Short mmCIF file of C-alpha atoms and ligand atoms in Angstrom, two decimals:
data_model
loop_
_atom_site.label_atom_id
_atom_site.label_comp_id
_atom_site.label_asym_id
_atom_site.label_seq_id
_atom_site.Cartn_x
_atom_site.Cartn_y
_atom_site.Cartn_z
CA MET A 1279 50.16 280.92 196.04
CA ARG A 1280 49.48 283.84 193.71
CA VAL A 1281 46.80 286.19 195.02
CA THR A 1282 43.84 286.68 192.66
CA ARG A 1283 43.65 290.07 190.91
CA VAL A 1284 40.20 291.40 190.17
CA HIS A 1285 39.31 294.31 187.92
CA VAL A 1286 36.54 296.51 189.37
CA ASP A 1287 34.96 299.65 188.00
CA LEU A 1288 35.02 301.44 191.36
CA ALA A 1289 36.78 304.40 192.95
CA LEU A 1290 39.21 302.84 195.45
CA ILE A 1291 40.40 304.55 198.63
CA ASP A 1292 43.04 303.31 201.04
CA GLY A 1293 41.40 301.75 204.15
CA ASP A 1294 37.84 301.74 202.76
CA GLU A 1295 35.55 298.76 202.95
CA VAL A 1296 33.81 298.21 199.61
CA THR A 1297 31.11 295.93 198.23
CA LEU A 1298 32.31 294.05 195.16
CA PRO A 1299 30.41 294.42 191.88
CA GLU A 1300 28.45 291.32 190.86
CA ALA A 1301 30.98 289.84 188.41
CA ALA A 1302 33.83 290.14 190.94
CA ARG A 1303 31.60 288.77 193.73
CA ALA A 1304 30.64 285.74 191.65
CA HIS A 1305 34.24 285.06 190.65
CA LEU A 1306 35.72 285.27 194.15
CA ALA A 1307 32.89 283.67 196.14
CA ARG A 1308 31.33 281.18 193.72
CA VAL A 1309 34.17 280.18 191.41
CA LEU A 1310 37.21 280.49 193.70
CA ARG A 1311 35.24 279.91 196.92
CA LEU A 1312 37.22 282.52 198.85
CA ARG A 1313 36.13 283.11 202.43
CA GLU A 1314 36.26 285.81 205.08
CA GLY A 1315 39.90 286.66 205.84
CA ASP A 1316 41.19 285.57 202.41
CA ALA A 1317 43.35 287.97 200.43
CA CYS A 1318 42.76 289.33 196.94
CA VAL A 1319 43.97 292.31 194.91
CA LEU A 1320 41.66 294.88 193.31
CA PHE A 1321 42.56 297.28 190.50
CA ASN A 1322 40.48 299.80 188.61
CA GLY A 1323 42.82 300.71 185.77
CA ASP A 1324 44.51 303.67 187.47
CA GLY A 1325 47.90 301.94 187.39
CA ARG A 1326 47.81 300.67 190.99
CA ASP A 1327 47.08 297.35 192.68
CA TRP A 1328 45.08 297.44 195.91
CA PRO A 1329 45.75 294.56 198.30
CA ALA A 1330 42.47 293.65 199.99
CA ARG A 1331 41.08 291.24 202.53
CA ILE A 1332 37.60 289.78 202.45
CA THR A 1333 35.59 290.99 205.46
CA SER A 1334 32.27 289.26 204.74
CA VAL A 1335 30.80 286.77 202.30
CA GLY A 1336 27.02 286.80 202.07
CA LYS A 1337 24.64 285.18 199.57
CA ARG A 1338 24.41 288.36 197.53
CA GLU A 1339 27.28 290.48 198.76
CA VAL A 1340 31.02 290.22 199.30
CA ARG A 1341 32.81 293.02 201.10
CA VAL A 1342 36.54 293.65 201.24
CA ARG A 1343 38.80 296.05 203.14
CA LEU A 1344 41.41 297.83 201.03
CA GLY A 1345 45.06 298.12 202.03
CA ARG A 1346 47.68 300.55 200.72
CA PRO A 1347 47.93 300.64 196.94
CA VAL A 1348 51.13 299.82 195.09
CA ALA A 1349 52.04 301.17 191.66
CA VAL A 1350 52.32 298.54 188.93
CA ASP A 1351 54.29 299.21 185.82
CA ARG A 1352 53.84 296.63 183.14
CA GLU A 1353 52.89 299.08 180.39
CA SER A 1354 54.57 299.12 177.01
CA PRO A 1355 56.77 302.08 176.08
CA LEU A 1356 54.70 302.19 172.88
CA SER A 1357 51.17 303.42 172.44
CA ILE A 1358 49.50 300.96 170.07
CA THR A 1359 45.90 301.41 169.00
CA VAL A 1360 44.27 298.67 166.93
CA VAL A 1361 41.47 299.70 164.57
CA GLN A 1362 39.92 296.28 164.07
CA GLY A 1363 37.28 295.41 161.48
CA VAL A 1364 34.70 293.65 163.64
CA ALA A 1365 35.22 289.90 163.27
CA ARG A 1366 32.95 287.04 164.22
CA GLY A 1367 32.43 286.23 167.97
CA GLU A 1368 35.37 284.19 169.13
CA LYS A 1369 37.86 285.76 166.73
CA MET A 1370 37.08 289.22 168.06
CA ASP A 1371 37.40 287.97 171.65
CA LEU A 1372 40.76 286.45 170.76
CA VAL A 1373 42.06 289.72 169.30
CA LEU A 1374 40.90 291.69 172.37
CA GLN A 1375 42.34 289.21 174.85
CA LYS A 1376 45.70 288.66 173.19
CA ALA A 1377 46.20 292.28 172.12
CA THR A 1378 45.66 293.26 175.77
CA GLU A 1379 48.23 290.70 176.92
CA LEU A 1380 50.64 292.04 174.30
CA GLY A 1381 50.30 295.57 175.68
CA VAL A 1382 48.06 297.61 173.36
CA SER A 1383 46.61 300.84 174.71
CA GLY A 1384 43.32 300.88 172.84
CA ILE A 1385 41.05 298.99 170.47
CA VAL A 1386 38.66 300.68 168.06
CA PRO A 1387 36.17 298.18 166.58
CA VAL A 1388 34.80 299.32 163.21
CA PHE A 1389 32.20 298.10 160.76
CA SER A 1390 33.46 298.40 157.22
CA GLU A 1391 32.04 297.67 153.78
CA ARG A 1392 32.89 293.98 153.86
CA SER A 1393 32.05 293.35 157.54
CA GLU A 1394 30.26 290.04 157.91
CA VAL A 1395 28.99 290.98 161.37
CA LYS A 1396 25.94 293.26 161.69
CA LEU A 1397 24.58 294.27 165.10
CA ASP A 1398 21.51 296.24 166.12
CA ASP A 1399 21.79 298.80 168.93
CA ALA A 1400 20.85 296.38 171.73
CA ARG A 1401 23.32 293.73 170.57
CA THR A 1402 26.01 296.37 170.05
CA ALA A 1403 25.68 297.51 173.68
CA LYS A 1404 25.79 293.90 174.89
CA ARG A 1405 28.80 293.09 172.72
CA LEU A 1406 30.68 296.18 173.90
CA ALA A 1407 30.11 295.23 177.56
CA HIS A 1408 31.34 291.71 176.75
CA TRP A 1409 34.45 293.00 174.94
CA ARG A 1410 35.29 295.27 177.87
CA SER A 1411 34.98 292.34 180.27
CA VAL A 1412 37.30 290.27 178.04
CA VAL A 1413 39.88 293.08 178.21
CA GLY A 1414 39.43 293.44 182.01
CA SER A 1415 40.00 289.70 182.47
CA ALA A 1416 43.09 289.82 180.26
CA CYS A 1417 44.47 292.60 182.50
CA GLU A 1418 43.72 290.51 185.60
CA GLN A 1419 45.64 287.59 184.17
CA SER A 1420 48.54 289.52 182.63
CA GLY A 1421 49.17 291.79 185.61
CA ARG A 1422 48.44 295.04 183.77
CA GLY A 1423 47.33 297.97 185.92
CA ARG A 1424 46.05 300.04 183.00
CA VAL A 1425 43.05 298.78 181.12
CA PRO A 1426 43.07 299.41 177.34
CA ALA A 1427 40.12 301.47 176.14
CA VAL A 1428 37.62 299.67 173.90
CA SER A 1429 35.59 302.18 171.89
CA ALA A 1430 31.95 301.66 171.05
CA PRO A 1431 31.86 300.02 167.61
CA SER A 1432 31.10 302.46 164.82
CA ASP A 1433 31.43 302.71 161.07
CA LEU A 1434 34.94 303.19 159.72
CA ALA A 1435 34.56 306.94 159.10
CA ALA A 1436 33.45 307.63 162.68
CA GLY A 1437 36.14 305.35 164.12
CA LEU A 1438 38.83 307.22 162.17
CA ALA A 1439 37.40 310.64 163.06
CA ASN A 1440 37.61 309.78 166.77
CA LEU A 1441 41.26 308.70 166.76
CA GLU A 1442 43.73 310.75 168.80
CA PRO A 1443 45.87 312.86 166.46
CA GLY A 1444 49.42 311.72 165.68
CA GLY A 1445 51.08 308.34 165.67
CA MET A 1446 52.30 306.30 162.72
CA ARG A 1447 49.19 305.07 160.95
CA LEU A 1448 49.58 301.66 159.36
CA LEU A 1449 47.05 299.84 157.22
CA LEU A 1450 47.73 296.11 157.30
CA ASP A 1451 47.85 295.06 153.69
CA PRO A 1452 49.57 292.01 152.13
CA ASP A 1453 50.61 294.28 149.22
CA GLY A 1454 51.65 297.25 151.38
CA PRO A 1455 54.85 299.14 150.47
CA LEU A 1456 56.21 299.16 154.05
CA SER A 1457 57.60 296.29 156.12
CA PHE A 1458 57.92 296.10 159.90
CA GLY A 1459 61.62 295.29 159.55
CA GLY A 1460 62.32 298.41 157.53
CA MET A 1461 60.51 301.10 159.51
CA GLU A 1462 61.68 303.61 162.11
CA ALA A 1463 59.59 304.40 165.21
CA PRO A 1464 58.00 307.87 165.27
CA ASP A 1465 59.16 310.30 167.98
CA ASP A 1466 55.92 309.90 169.94
CA ARG A 1467 56.30 306.08 169.80
CA ALA A 1468 52.63 305.86 168.94
CA PHE A 1469 51.23 303.52 166.30
CA VAL A 1470 47.73 302.94 164.95
CA LEU A 1471 47.19 299.61 163.17
CA ALA A 1472 44.15 299.12 160.91
CA VAL A 1473 43.26 295.45 160.44
CA GLY A 1474 40.59 294.43 157.93
CA PRO A 1475 37.74 292.06 158.85
CA GLU A 1476 37.41 288.55 157.40
CA GLY A 1477 36.47 289.98 153.98
CA GLY A 1478 39.34 292.50 153.97
CA TRP A 1479 39.24 296.25 153.26
CA SER A 1480 37.20 297.38 150.23
CA PRO A 1481 38.55 300.02 147.80
CA ARG A 1482 36.32 302.62 149.51
CA ASP A 1483 37.66 301.65 152.98
CA ARG A 1484 41.19 301.90 151.65
CA ALA A 1485 40.52 305.38 150.26
CA GLN A 1486 39.13 306.50 153.65
CA LEU A 1487 42.13 305.05 155.46
CA ALA A 1488 44.57 306.68 153.02
CA ALA A 1489 42.80 310.05 153.48
CA ALA A 1490 43.23 309.61 157.26
CA GLY A 1491 47.01 309.16 156.78
CA PHE A 1492 47.31 305.37 156.80
CA CYS A 1493 50.07 303.74 154.76
CA GLY A 1494 50.10 300.03 153.84
CA VAL A 1495 52.39 297.62 155.68
CA ARG A 1496 52.81 293.95 154.87
CA LEU A 1497 53.41 291.01 157.18
CA GLY A 1498 55.35 288.58 155.06
CA PRO A 1499 54.20 286.76 151.94
CA ARG A 1500 51.20 284.82 153.28
CA ILE A 1501 47.58 285.95 153.68
CA LEU A 1502 46.75 285.82 157.37
CA ARG A 1503 43.37 285.56 159.03
CA THR A 1504 42.25 288.82 160.56
CA GLU A 1505 42.97 287.72 164.14
CA THR A 1506 46.41 286.40 163.17
CA ALA A 1507 47.24 289.65 161.33
CA ALA A 1508 46.29 291.87 164.28
CA LEU A 1509 48.32 289.86 166.80
CA ALA A 1510 51.31 289.38 164.51
CA ALA A 1511 51.46 293.13 163.85
CA VAL A 1512 51.28 294.05 167.55
CA SER A 1513 53.98 291.45 168.29
CA ALA A 1514 56.17 292.78 165.46
CA LEU A 1515 55.97 296.34 166.84
CA GLN A 1516 56.59 295.23 170.42
CA ALA A 1517 59.54 293.06 169.40
CA ARG A 1518 61.14 295.78 167.28
CA PHE A 1519 60.47 298.93 169.29
CA GLY A 1520 58.72 297.91 172.52
CA ASP A 1521 59.22 295.51 175.40
CA LEU A 1522 58.70 292.04 173.93
CA SER A 1523 62.39 291.22 173.71
CA GLY A 1524 63.35 292.91 177.01
N1 LIG B 2555 40.84 288.25 150.88
C1 LIG B 2555 40.91 289.29 151.87
C2 LIG B 2555 41.45 290.57 151.18
O1 LIG B 2555 41.41 290.60 149.97
O2 LIG B 2555 41.86 291.52 151.83
C3 LIG B 2555 41.79 288.80 152.99
C4 LIG B 2555 41.48 289.51 154.24
S1 LIG B 2555 42.47 288.98 155.59
C5 LIG B 2555 41.65 287.51 156.03
C6 LIG B 2555 41.97 290.12 156.81
C7 LIG B 2555 42.93 291.26 157.04
O3 LIG B 2555 44.14 290.79 157.60
C8 LIG B 2555 43.35 292.06 155.83
O4 LIG B 2555 42.38 293.02 155.47
C9 LIG B 2555 44.63 292.70 156.29
O5 LIG B 2555 44.35 293.88 157.04
C10 LIG B 2555 45.22 291.64 157.20
N2 LIG B 2555 46.23 290.80 156.58
C11 LIG B 2555 46.12 289.51 156.24
N3 LIG B 2555 47.30 289.05 155.75
C12 LIG B 2555 48.16 290.07 155.78
C13 LIG B 2555 49.55 290.23 155.40
N4 LIG B 2555 50.25 289.23 154.90
N5 LIG B 2555 50.12 291.44 155.58
C14 LIG B 2555 49.42 292.47 156.10
N6 LIG B 2555 48.12 292.37 156.46
C15 LIG B 2555 47.50 291.20 156.31
#
């Protein structure tokens, strides 16, 4: 039987006994009903899996003893960052979950002129915590040892200003001049994909993206929903230059 992997936001040290954070405790003890002596694997995003054994299961606390870590390498040879116009609830979750499975390195949620989703500060903080847990769970399931960064949602200008320099910057646009089939990978094998929200990019968004070095790329002749466009573009890059066909 496959041993359960659990993402924890903890410093992990060989041989230590640690108390699991609440979400991990609830998952192992309440959902999976694991007991003292059962095995699990912890990871914190540092690229290693930590075999562990449960040492105690209490009402409010589960403790585990860590074994020797093993390096896991399931990362893509590409660095793919998705600048995603914030989409409605489940669509956004779908993009985060599937993009993580497909091997992206980061997701930058942005509010743009035609965003249909508006969040106040409290809801933004809650949503960000939720998105990060979606990404952590997708890493648990897909075996990734590195957890893609999810930035705090911001307006488009701030999201673009905070991007790492470099990479091929691609604005997903049904009328874009580039195609995935016709492009060459940049030397740094880094890509940044900008995907519009449900209402698409406005002329002002497009001007900001162009000023930040983004060039339009199309995904075939049909108009795709935002979540389809994001996942199709990541898949196209991984199939052409990354590890999807390996
Ligand atoms: N009517 C909207 C418009 O005028 O942009 C459609 C928006 S579409 C539902 C959401 C986003 O998906 C677009 O902003 C674009 O980034 C991306 N997209 C959809 N179809 C695409 C295609 N065929 N090629 C490239 N990007 C596409």
